[in-house]
Short mmCIF file of C-alpha atoms in Angstrom, two decimals:
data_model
loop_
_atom_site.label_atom_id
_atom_site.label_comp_id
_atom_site.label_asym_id
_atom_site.label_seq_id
_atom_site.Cartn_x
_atom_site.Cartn_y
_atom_site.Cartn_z
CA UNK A 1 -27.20 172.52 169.21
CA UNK A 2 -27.60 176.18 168.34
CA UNK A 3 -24.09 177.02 166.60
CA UNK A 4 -22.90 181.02 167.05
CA UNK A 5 -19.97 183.22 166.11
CA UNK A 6 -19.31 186.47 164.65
CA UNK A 7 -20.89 186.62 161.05
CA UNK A 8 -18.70 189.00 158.57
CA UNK A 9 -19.63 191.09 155.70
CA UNK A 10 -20.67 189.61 152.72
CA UNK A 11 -17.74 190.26 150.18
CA UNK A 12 -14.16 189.23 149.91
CA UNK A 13 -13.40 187.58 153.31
CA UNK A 14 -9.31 188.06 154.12
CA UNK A 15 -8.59 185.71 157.46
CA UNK A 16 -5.73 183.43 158.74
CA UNK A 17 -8.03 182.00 161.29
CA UNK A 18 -9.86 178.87 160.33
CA UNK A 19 -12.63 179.90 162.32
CA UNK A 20 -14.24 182.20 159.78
CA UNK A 21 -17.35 181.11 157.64
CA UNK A 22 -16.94 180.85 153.55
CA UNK A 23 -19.16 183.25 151.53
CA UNK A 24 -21.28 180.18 150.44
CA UNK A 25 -22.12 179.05 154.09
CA UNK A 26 -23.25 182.93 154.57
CA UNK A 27 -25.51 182.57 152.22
CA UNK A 28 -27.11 179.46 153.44
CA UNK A 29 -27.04 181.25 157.54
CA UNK A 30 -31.09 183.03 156.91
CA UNK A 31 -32.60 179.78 156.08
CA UNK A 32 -31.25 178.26 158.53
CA UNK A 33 -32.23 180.26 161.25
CA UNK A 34 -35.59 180.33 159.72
CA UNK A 35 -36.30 176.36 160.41
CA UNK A 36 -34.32 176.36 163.01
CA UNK A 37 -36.39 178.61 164.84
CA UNK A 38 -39.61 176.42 164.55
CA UNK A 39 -37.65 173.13 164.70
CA UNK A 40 -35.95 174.21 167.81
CA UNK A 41 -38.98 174.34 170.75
CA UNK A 42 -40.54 177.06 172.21
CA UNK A 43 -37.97 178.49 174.28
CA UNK A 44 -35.36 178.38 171.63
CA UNK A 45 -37.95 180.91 169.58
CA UNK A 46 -39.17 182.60 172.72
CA UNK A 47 -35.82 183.83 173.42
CA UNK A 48 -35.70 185.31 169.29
CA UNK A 49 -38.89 187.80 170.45
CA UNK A 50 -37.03 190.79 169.29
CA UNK A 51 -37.14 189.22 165.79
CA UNK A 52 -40.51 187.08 165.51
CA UNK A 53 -42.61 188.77 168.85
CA UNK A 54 -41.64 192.03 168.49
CA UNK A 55 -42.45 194.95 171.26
CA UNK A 56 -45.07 197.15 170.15
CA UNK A 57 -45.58 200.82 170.60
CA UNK A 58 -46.15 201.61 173.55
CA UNK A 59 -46.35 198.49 175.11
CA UNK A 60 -44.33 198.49 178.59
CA UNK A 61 -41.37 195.44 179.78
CA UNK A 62 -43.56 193.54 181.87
CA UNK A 63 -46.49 193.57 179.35
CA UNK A 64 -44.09 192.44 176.56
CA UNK A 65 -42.78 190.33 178.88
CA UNK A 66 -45.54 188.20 179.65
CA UNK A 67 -47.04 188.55 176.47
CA UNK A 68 -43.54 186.25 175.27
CA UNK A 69 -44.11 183.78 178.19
CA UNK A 70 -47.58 182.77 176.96
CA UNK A 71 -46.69 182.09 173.50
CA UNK A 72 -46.44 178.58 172.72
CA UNK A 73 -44.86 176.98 169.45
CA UNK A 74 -46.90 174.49 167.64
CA UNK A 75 -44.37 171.84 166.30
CA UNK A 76 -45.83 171.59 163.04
CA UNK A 77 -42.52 171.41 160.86
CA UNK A 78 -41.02 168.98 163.21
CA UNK A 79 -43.43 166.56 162.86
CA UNK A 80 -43.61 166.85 159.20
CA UNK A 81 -39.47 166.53 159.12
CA UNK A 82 -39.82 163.43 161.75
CA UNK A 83 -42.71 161.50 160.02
CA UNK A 84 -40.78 162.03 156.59
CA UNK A 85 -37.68 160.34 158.36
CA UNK A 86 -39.89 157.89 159.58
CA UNK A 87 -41.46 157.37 155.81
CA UNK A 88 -38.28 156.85 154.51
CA UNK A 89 -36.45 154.48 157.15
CA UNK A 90 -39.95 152.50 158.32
CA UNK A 91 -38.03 149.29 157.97
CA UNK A 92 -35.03 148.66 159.08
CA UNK A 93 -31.87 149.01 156.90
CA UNK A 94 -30.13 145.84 155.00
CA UNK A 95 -26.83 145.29 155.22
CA UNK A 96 -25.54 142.58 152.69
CA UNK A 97 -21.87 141.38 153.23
CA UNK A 98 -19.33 140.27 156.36
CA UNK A 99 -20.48 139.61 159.27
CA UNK A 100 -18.01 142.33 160.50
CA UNK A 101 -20.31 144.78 159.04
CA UNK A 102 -23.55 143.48 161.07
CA UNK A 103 -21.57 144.32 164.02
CA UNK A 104 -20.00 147.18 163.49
CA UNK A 105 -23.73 148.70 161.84
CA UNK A 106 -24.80 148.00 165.83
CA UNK A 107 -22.60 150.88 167.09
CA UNK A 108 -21.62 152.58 164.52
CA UNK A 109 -20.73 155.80 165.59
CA UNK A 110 -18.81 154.39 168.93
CA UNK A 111 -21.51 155.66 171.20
CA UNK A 112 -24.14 152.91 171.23
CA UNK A 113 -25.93 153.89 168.26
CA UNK A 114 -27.42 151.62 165.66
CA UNK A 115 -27.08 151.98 161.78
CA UNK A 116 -30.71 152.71 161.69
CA UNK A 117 -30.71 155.30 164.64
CA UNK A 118 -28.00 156.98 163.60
CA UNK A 119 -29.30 157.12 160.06
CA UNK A 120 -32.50 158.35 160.93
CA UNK A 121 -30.69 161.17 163.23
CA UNK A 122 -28.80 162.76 160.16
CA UNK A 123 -31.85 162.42 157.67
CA UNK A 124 -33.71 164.41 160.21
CA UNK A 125 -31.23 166.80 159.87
CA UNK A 126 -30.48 166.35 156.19
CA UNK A 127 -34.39 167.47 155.85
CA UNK A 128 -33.72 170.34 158.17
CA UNK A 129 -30.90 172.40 157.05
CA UNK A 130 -31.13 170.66 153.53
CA UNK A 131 -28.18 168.47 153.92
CA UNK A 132 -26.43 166.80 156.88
CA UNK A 133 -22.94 165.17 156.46
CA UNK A 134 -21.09 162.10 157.74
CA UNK A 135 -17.47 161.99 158.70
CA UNK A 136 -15.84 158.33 158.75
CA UNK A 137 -13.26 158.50 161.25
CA UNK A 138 -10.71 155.74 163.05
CA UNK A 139 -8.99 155.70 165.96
CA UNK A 140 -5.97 156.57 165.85
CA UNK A 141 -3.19 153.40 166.03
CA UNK A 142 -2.53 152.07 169.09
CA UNK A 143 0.56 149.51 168.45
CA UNK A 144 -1.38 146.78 166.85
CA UNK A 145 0.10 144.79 164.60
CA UNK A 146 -2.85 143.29 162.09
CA UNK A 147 -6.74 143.18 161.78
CA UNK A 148 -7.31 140.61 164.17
CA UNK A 149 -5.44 142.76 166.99
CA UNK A 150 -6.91 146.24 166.13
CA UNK A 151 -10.82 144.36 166.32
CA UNK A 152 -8.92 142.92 169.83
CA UNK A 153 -8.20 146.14 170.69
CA UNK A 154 -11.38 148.15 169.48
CA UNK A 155 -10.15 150.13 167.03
CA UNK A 156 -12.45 149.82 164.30
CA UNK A 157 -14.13 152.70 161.76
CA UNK A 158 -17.10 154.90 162.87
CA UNK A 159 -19.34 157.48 162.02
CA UNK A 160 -19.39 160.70 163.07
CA UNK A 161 -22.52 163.11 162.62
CA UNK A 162 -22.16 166.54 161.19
CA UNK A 163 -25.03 169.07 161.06
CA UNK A 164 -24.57 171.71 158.20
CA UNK A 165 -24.47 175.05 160.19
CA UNK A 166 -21.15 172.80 161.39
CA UNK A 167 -19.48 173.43 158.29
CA UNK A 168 -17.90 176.89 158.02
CA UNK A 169 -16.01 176.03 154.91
CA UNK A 170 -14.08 173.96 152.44
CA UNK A 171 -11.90 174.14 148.95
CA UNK A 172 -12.43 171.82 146.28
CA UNK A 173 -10.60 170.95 143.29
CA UNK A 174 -11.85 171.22 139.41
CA UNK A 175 -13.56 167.97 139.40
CA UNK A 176 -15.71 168.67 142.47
CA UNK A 177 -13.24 166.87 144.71
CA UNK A 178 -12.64 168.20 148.21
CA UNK A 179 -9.09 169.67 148.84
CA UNK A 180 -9.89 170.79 152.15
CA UNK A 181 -12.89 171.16 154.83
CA UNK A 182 -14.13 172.81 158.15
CA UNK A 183 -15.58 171.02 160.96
CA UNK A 184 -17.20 173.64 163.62
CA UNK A 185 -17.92 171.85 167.19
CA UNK A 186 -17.78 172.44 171.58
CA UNK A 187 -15.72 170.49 173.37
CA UNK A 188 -16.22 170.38 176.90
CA UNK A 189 -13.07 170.05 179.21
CA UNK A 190 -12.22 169.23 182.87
CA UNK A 191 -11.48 172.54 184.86
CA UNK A 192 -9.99 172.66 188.26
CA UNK A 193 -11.29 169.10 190.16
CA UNK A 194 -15.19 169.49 189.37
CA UNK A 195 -15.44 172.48 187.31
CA UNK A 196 -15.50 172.39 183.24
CA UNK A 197 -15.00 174.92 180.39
CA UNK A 198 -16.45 174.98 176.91
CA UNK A 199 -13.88 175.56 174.10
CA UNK A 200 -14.54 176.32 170.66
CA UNK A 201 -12.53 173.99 168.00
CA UNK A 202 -12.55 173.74 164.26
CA UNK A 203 -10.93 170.02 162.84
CA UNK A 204 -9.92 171.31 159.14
CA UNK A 205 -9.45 167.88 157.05
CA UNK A 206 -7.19 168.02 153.95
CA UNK A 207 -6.58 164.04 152.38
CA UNK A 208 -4.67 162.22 154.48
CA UNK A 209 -4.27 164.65 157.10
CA UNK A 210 -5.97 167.26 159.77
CA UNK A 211 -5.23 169.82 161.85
CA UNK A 212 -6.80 170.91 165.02
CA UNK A 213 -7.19 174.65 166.33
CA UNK A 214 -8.98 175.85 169.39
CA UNK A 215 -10.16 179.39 170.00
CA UNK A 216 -9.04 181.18 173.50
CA UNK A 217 -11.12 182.83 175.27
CA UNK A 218 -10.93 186.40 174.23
CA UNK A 219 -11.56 184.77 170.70
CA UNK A 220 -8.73 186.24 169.04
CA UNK A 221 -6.55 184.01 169.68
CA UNK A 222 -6.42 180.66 167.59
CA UNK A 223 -3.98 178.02 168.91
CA UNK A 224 -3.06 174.90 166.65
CA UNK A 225 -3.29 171.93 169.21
CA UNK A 226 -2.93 168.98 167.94
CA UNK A 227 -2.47 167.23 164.34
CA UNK A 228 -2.04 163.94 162.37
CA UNK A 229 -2.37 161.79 159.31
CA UNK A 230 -4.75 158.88 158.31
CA UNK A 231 -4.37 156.02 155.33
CA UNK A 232 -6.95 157.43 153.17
CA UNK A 233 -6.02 159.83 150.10
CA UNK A 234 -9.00 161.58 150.21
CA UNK A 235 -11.42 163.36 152.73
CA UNK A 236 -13.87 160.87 154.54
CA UNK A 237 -16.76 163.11 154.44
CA UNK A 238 -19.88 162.21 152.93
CA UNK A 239 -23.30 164.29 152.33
CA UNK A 240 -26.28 163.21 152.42
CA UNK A 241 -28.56 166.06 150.87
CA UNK A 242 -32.15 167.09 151.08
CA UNK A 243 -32.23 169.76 148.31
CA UNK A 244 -29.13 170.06 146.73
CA UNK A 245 -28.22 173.16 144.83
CA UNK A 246 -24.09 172.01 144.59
CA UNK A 247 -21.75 170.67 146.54
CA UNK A 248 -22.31 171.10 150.16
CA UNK A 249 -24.49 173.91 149.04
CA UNK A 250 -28.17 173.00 149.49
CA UNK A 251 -31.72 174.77 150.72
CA UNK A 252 -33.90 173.56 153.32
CA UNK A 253 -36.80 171.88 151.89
CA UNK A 254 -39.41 172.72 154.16
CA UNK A 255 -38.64 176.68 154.18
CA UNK A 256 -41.93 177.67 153.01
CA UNK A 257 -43.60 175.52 156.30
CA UNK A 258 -41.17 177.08 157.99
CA UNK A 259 -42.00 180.69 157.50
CA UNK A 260 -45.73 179.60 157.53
CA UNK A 261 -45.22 177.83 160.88
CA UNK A 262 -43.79 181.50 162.17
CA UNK A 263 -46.79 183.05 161.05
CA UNK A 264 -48.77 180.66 162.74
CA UNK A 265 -46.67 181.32 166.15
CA UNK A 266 -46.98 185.04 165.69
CA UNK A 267 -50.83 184.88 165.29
CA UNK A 268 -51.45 182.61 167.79
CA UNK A 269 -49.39 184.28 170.17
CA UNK A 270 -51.96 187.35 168.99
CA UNK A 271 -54.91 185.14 170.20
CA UNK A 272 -53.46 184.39 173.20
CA UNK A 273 -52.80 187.48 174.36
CA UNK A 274 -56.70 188.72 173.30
CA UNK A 275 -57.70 185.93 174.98
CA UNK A 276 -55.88 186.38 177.90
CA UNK A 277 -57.31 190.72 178.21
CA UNK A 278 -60.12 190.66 176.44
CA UNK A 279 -61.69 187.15 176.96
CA UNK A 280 -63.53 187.49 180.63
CA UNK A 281 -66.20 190.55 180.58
CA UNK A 282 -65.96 193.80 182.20
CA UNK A 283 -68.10 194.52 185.17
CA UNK A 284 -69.68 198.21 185.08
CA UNK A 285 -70.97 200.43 187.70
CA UNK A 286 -72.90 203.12 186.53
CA UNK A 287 -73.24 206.48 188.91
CA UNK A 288 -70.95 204.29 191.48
CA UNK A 289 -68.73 206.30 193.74
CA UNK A 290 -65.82 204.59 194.13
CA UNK A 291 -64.57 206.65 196.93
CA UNK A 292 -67.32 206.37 199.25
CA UNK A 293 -67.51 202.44 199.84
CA UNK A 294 -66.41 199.33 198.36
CA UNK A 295 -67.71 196.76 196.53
CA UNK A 296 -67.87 193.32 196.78
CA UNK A 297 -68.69 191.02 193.80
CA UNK A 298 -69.11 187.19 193.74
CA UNK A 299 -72.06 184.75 193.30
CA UNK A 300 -72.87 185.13 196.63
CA UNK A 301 -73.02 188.81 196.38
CA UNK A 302 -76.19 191.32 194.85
CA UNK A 303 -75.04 194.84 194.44
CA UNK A 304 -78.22 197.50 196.00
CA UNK A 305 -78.21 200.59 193.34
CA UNK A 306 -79.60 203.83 193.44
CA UNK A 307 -82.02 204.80 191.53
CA UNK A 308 -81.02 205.60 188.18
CA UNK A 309 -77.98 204.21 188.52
CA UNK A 310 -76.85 200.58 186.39
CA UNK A 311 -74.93 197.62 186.84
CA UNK A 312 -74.20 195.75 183.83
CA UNK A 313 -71.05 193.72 181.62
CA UNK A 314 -68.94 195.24 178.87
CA UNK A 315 -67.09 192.70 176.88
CA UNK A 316 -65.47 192.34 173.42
CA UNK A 317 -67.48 190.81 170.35
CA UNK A 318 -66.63 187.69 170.00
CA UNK A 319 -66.28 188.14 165.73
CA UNK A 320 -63.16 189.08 166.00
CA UNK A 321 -62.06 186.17 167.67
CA UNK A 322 -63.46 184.18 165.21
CA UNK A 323 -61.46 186.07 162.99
CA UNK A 324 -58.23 184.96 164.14
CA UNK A 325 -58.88 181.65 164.75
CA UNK A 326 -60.39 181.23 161.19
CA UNK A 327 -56.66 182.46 160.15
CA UNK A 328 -54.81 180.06 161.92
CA UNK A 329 -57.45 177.32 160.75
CA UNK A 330 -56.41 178.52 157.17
CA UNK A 331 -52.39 178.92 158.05
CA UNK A 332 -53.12 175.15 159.37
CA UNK A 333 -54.50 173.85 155.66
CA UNK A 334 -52.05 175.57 154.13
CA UNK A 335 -49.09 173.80 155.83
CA UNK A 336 -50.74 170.10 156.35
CA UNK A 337 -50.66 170.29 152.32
CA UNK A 338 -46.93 171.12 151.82
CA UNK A 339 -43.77 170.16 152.42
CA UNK A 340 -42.45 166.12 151.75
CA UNK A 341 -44.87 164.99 154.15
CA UNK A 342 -48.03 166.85 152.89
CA UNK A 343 -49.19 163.46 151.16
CA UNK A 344 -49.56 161.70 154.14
CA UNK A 345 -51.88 164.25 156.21
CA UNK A 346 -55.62 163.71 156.81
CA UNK A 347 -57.19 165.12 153.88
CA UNK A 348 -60.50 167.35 154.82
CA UNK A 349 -62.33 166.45 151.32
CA UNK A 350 -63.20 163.40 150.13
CA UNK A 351 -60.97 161.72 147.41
CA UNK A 352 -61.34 159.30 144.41
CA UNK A 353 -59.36 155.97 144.14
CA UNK A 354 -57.38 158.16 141.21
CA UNK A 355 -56.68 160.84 142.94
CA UNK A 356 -55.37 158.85 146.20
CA UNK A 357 -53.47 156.79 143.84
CA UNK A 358 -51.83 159.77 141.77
CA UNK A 359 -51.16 161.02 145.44
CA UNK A 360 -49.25 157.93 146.88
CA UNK A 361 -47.24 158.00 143.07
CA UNK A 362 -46.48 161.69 144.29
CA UNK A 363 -45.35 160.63 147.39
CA UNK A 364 -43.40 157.67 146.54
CA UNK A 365 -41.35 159.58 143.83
CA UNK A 366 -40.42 162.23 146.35
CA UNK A 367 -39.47 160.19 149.37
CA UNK A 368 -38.11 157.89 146.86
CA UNK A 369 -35.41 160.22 146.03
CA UNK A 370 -34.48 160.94 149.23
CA UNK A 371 -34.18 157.23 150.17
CA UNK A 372 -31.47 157.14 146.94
CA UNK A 373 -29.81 159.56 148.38
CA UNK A 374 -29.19 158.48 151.55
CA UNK A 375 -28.79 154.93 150.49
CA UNK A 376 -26.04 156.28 147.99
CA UNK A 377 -24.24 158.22 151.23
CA UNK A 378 -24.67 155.15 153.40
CA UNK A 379 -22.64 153.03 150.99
CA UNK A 380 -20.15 155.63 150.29
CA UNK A 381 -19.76 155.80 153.93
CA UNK A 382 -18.83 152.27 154.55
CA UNK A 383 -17.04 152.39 151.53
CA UNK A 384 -14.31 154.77 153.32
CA UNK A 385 -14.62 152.26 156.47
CA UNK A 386 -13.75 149.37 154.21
CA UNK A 387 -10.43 151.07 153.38
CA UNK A 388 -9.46 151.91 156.83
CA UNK A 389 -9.75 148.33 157.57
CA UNK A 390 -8.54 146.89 154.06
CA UNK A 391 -12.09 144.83 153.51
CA UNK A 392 -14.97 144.82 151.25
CA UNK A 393 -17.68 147.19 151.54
CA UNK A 394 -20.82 145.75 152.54
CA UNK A 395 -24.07 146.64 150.19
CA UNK A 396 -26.65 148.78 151.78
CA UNK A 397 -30.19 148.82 151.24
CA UNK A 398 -33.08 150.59 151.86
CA UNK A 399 -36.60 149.74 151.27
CA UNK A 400 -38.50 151.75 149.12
CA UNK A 401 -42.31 150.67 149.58
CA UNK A 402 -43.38 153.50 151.21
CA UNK A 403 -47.06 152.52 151.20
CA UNK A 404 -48.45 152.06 154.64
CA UNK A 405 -51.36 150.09 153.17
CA UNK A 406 -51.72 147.12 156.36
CA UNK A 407 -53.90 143.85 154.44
CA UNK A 408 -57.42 143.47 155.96
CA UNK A 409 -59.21 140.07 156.96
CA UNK A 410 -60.96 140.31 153.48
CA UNK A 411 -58.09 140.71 151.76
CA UNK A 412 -56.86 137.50 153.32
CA UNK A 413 -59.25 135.42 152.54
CA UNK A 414 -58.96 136.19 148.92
CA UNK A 415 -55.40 135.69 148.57
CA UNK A 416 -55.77 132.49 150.34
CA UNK A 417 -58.32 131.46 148.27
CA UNK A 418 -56.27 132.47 145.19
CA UNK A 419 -53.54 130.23 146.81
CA UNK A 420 -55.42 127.02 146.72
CA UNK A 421 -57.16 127.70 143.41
CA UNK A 422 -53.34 127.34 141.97
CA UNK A 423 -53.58 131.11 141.27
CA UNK A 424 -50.85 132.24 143.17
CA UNK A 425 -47.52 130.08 144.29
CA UNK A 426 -47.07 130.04 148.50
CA UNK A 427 -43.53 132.10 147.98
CA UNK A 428 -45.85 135.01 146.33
CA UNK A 429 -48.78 134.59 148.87
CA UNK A 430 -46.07 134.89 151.97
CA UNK A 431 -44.28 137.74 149.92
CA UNK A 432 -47.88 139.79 149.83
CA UNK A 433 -48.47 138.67 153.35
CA UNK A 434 -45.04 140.27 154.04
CA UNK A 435 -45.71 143.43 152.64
CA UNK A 436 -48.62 144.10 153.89
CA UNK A 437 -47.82 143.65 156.72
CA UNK A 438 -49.19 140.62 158.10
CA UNK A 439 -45.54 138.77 158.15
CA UNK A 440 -42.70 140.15 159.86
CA UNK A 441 -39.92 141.63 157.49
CA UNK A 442 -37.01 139.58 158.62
CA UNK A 443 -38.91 136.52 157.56
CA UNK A 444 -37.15 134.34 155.32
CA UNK A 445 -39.30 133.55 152.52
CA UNK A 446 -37.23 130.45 150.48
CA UNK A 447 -36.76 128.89 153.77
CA UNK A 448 -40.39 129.00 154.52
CA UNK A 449 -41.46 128.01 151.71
CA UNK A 450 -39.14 124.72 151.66
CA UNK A 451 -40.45 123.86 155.39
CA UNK A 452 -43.87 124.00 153.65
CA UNK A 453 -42.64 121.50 151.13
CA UNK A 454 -40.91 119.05 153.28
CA UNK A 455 -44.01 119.36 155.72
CA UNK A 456 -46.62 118.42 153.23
CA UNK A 457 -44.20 115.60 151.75
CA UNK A 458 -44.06 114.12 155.15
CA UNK A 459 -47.84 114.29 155.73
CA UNK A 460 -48.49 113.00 152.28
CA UNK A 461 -46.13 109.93 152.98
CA UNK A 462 -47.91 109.45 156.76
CA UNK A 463 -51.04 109.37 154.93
CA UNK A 464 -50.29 107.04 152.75
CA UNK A 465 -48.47 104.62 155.29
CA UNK A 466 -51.96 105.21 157.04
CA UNK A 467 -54.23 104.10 154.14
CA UNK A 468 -51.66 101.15 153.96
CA UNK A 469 -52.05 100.20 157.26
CA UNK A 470 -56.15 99.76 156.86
CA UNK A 471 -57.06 96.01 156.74
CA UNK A 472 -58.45 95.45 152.92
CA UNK A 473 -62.64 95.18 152.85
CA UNK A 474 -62.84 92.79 150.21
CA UNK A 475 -60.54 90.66 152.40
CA UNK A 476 -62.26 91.17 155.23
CA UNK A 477 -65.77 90.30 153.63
CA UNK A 478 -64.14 86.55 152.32
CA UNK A 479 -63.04 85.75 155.85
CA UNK A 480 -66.50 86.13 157.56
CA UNK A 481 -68.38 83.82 154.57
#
């Protein structure tokens, strides 16, 4: 969603209209339109040409023009930002606790999303903007008179998902504790039968209580439309930051791709456009009068000169194409090996065992922190459900082996090995099996581990009640003498 309004000067900011940004949120506004230019798609930065395609001199409209419509955006900070979420939340999220909180983690924000969807959604955009947000609301009550009816009746806690540029301000107390905040958002209403309108609103929360305003039309008029209390003595808004640098302050932590992936889009735009003139040769006609005939060429055409006259193909040396595209080859190195991805992109030199394990430490450590944090906002999170609903918070977990290591055949057959030399027990050759993959992760170790027991203490006992069974030899040999 691209968020817009009118940006004041930086200074003392005087308003009585909520929808007015803080100083601090001004501050964060060029970084954010930095990634969200290359995180955005190719439209969303074709139509910013004035500021990243800019006309040049003398260049007419329709040259300029086209010039934007061949450019194409090469998603290289999304996919860094996407396989970073997908680092962090490869396995699915544990939820410890009532079964009430199994359920509710299956649609937890009321529109059909799941824990791990919707955590995934706002640590995409945590690693974006450098911190997202989460907003625990309830539904207002509807008559019910105890837990049991409100669960009858739906009402139950859910997550709401709040992008940074979202948040145009807040107050805070001297112990870091928010007083108030400022929740930017479109709503979409019915107009006339079939038509709708989109209308600005801004929810600002203050504990225990929120207000409502919408912005008219001509935008200078602010109207307070609705507002209302809820049980909780504090604001139900938790971040979940990227690069923090203080509260709800933070910096996006791919920047540098950023600007590097704009780069990237300006010069290959460059090459595209050289391509696109430059690329097919020029036919020349030496001594040709152009007025007196025309000319037809083709492959099943020979042009008949005069004498003296030439015929021959002028085109551009091909050097300084390889210019450019030895430039973008470099502006590609330069962002596969940064950012809190860079560890996991094919590397282009060969590596030692050190070095890849020094990398994967690297990489651990970083996405390791992130996973903490999110973790840490998860449980917060639920922690404000629980006291809607007057229960226990549930414990959340996420799993931090971030290795994508998958065990081979050979590996196999020496952990077996070690398993029946007495090496190893069977709960820590499943475990290893598990992690590498080889096991499924919801598999219940202890309980697999007794069914082995009880399996080989029934075949042990049918084996034995089989050897009992056998008629004795020494027997046998007496009866036949």
């Amino acid at each position: 969603m691209v968020y817009s309004a009118n940006v004041p000067p930086t200074g003392a900011i005087v308003s009585e209209s909520p929808f007015v940004r803080s100083l601090e949120v001004i501050g964060m506004m060029p970084d954010w339109k930095v990634v969200a230019a290359v995180t955005n798609g190719t439209n969303y930065i074709r139509d910013l040409a004035e500021l990243y395609l800019p006309q040049e001199p003398r260049e007419d409209d329709e040259a300029w023009l086209a010039r934007i419509a061949r450019s194409v955006l090469s998603p290289y900070t999304s996919r860094l930002i996407e396989t970073a979420a997908g680092a962090v939340l490869r396995k699915p999220i544990h939820i410890e606790g009532d079964p009430y909180w199994s359920d509710l983690a299956e649609n937890i924000d009321g529109i059909g999303s799941s824990i791990n969807e919707y955590a995934r959604r706002a640590l995409v955009s945590s690693l974006t903007y450098g911190h997202s947000a989460i907003l625990v609301d309830f539904p207002a009550a509807t008559g019910a008179l105890n837990l049991a009816e409100e669960r009858a009746m739906g009402r139950r806690p859910y997550f709401v998902h709040v992008d940074a540029p979202q948040i145009w301000g807040w107050r805070k107390d001297t112990t870091n504790r928010l007083t108030q905040i400022r929740i930017h958002d479109y709503e979409y209403r019915p107009l006339n039968e079939f038509g709708e309108e989109q209308v600005e609103v801004m929810r600002v929360i203050y504990p225990g209580r929120y207000d409502l305003y919408t912005l008219g039309r001509s935008t200078e008029t602010v109207d307070l439309t609705e507002s209302g209390g809820f049980s909780l003595d504090t604001i139900p808004v938790v971040p979940i930051y990227s690069n923090r640098r203080g509260v709800l302050i933070s910096q996006p932590p791919l920047l540098d791709i950023s600007n590097l992936n704009i780069t990237h889009y300006q010069r290959q735009s460059d090459l595209i456009h050289a391509l696109h003139i430059a690329a097919m040769p020029t036919l020349v006609l030496e001594g040709y009068n152009q007025d007196s005939s025309e000319a037809t060429i083709g492959v099943n055409y020979a042009l008949g000169m005069e004498p003296g006259h030439k015929a021959y193909y002028v085109q551009s040396d091909a050097t300084s194409f390889d210019a450019q595209m030895a430039e973008l080859q470099s502006l590609e190195g330069q962002m596969s090996t940064l950012g809190i991805t860079k560890l996991f992109g094919q590397k282009f030199v060969a590596e030692s065992a050190e070095a890849k394990r020094i990398d994967q430490a690297q990489a651990n450590s970083v996405l390791s922190i992130i996973s903490q944090e999110l973790e840490s906002s998860l449980n917060q999170a639920f922690a404000f459900a629980a006291q809607y609903v007057d229960m226990e918070p549930p414990v959340i977990t996420i799993d931090r082996d971030f290795d994508y290591y998958r065990l081979i055949g050979q590996d196999i057959a020496v952990l077996a090995q070690l398993n029946e030399s007495g090496k190893i027990s069977d709960a820590m050759l499943l475990e290893v099996l598990r992690r590498g993959e080889i096991l499924p992760d919801n598999m219940d170790i202890d309980a697999e581990v007794e069914e082995m027991e009880t399996n080989a203490a029934e075949m042990a006992e049918e084996a034995m009640e089989a050897e009992e069974s056998l008629p004795n030899s020494n027997t046998m040999m007496e009866s036949e003498v």
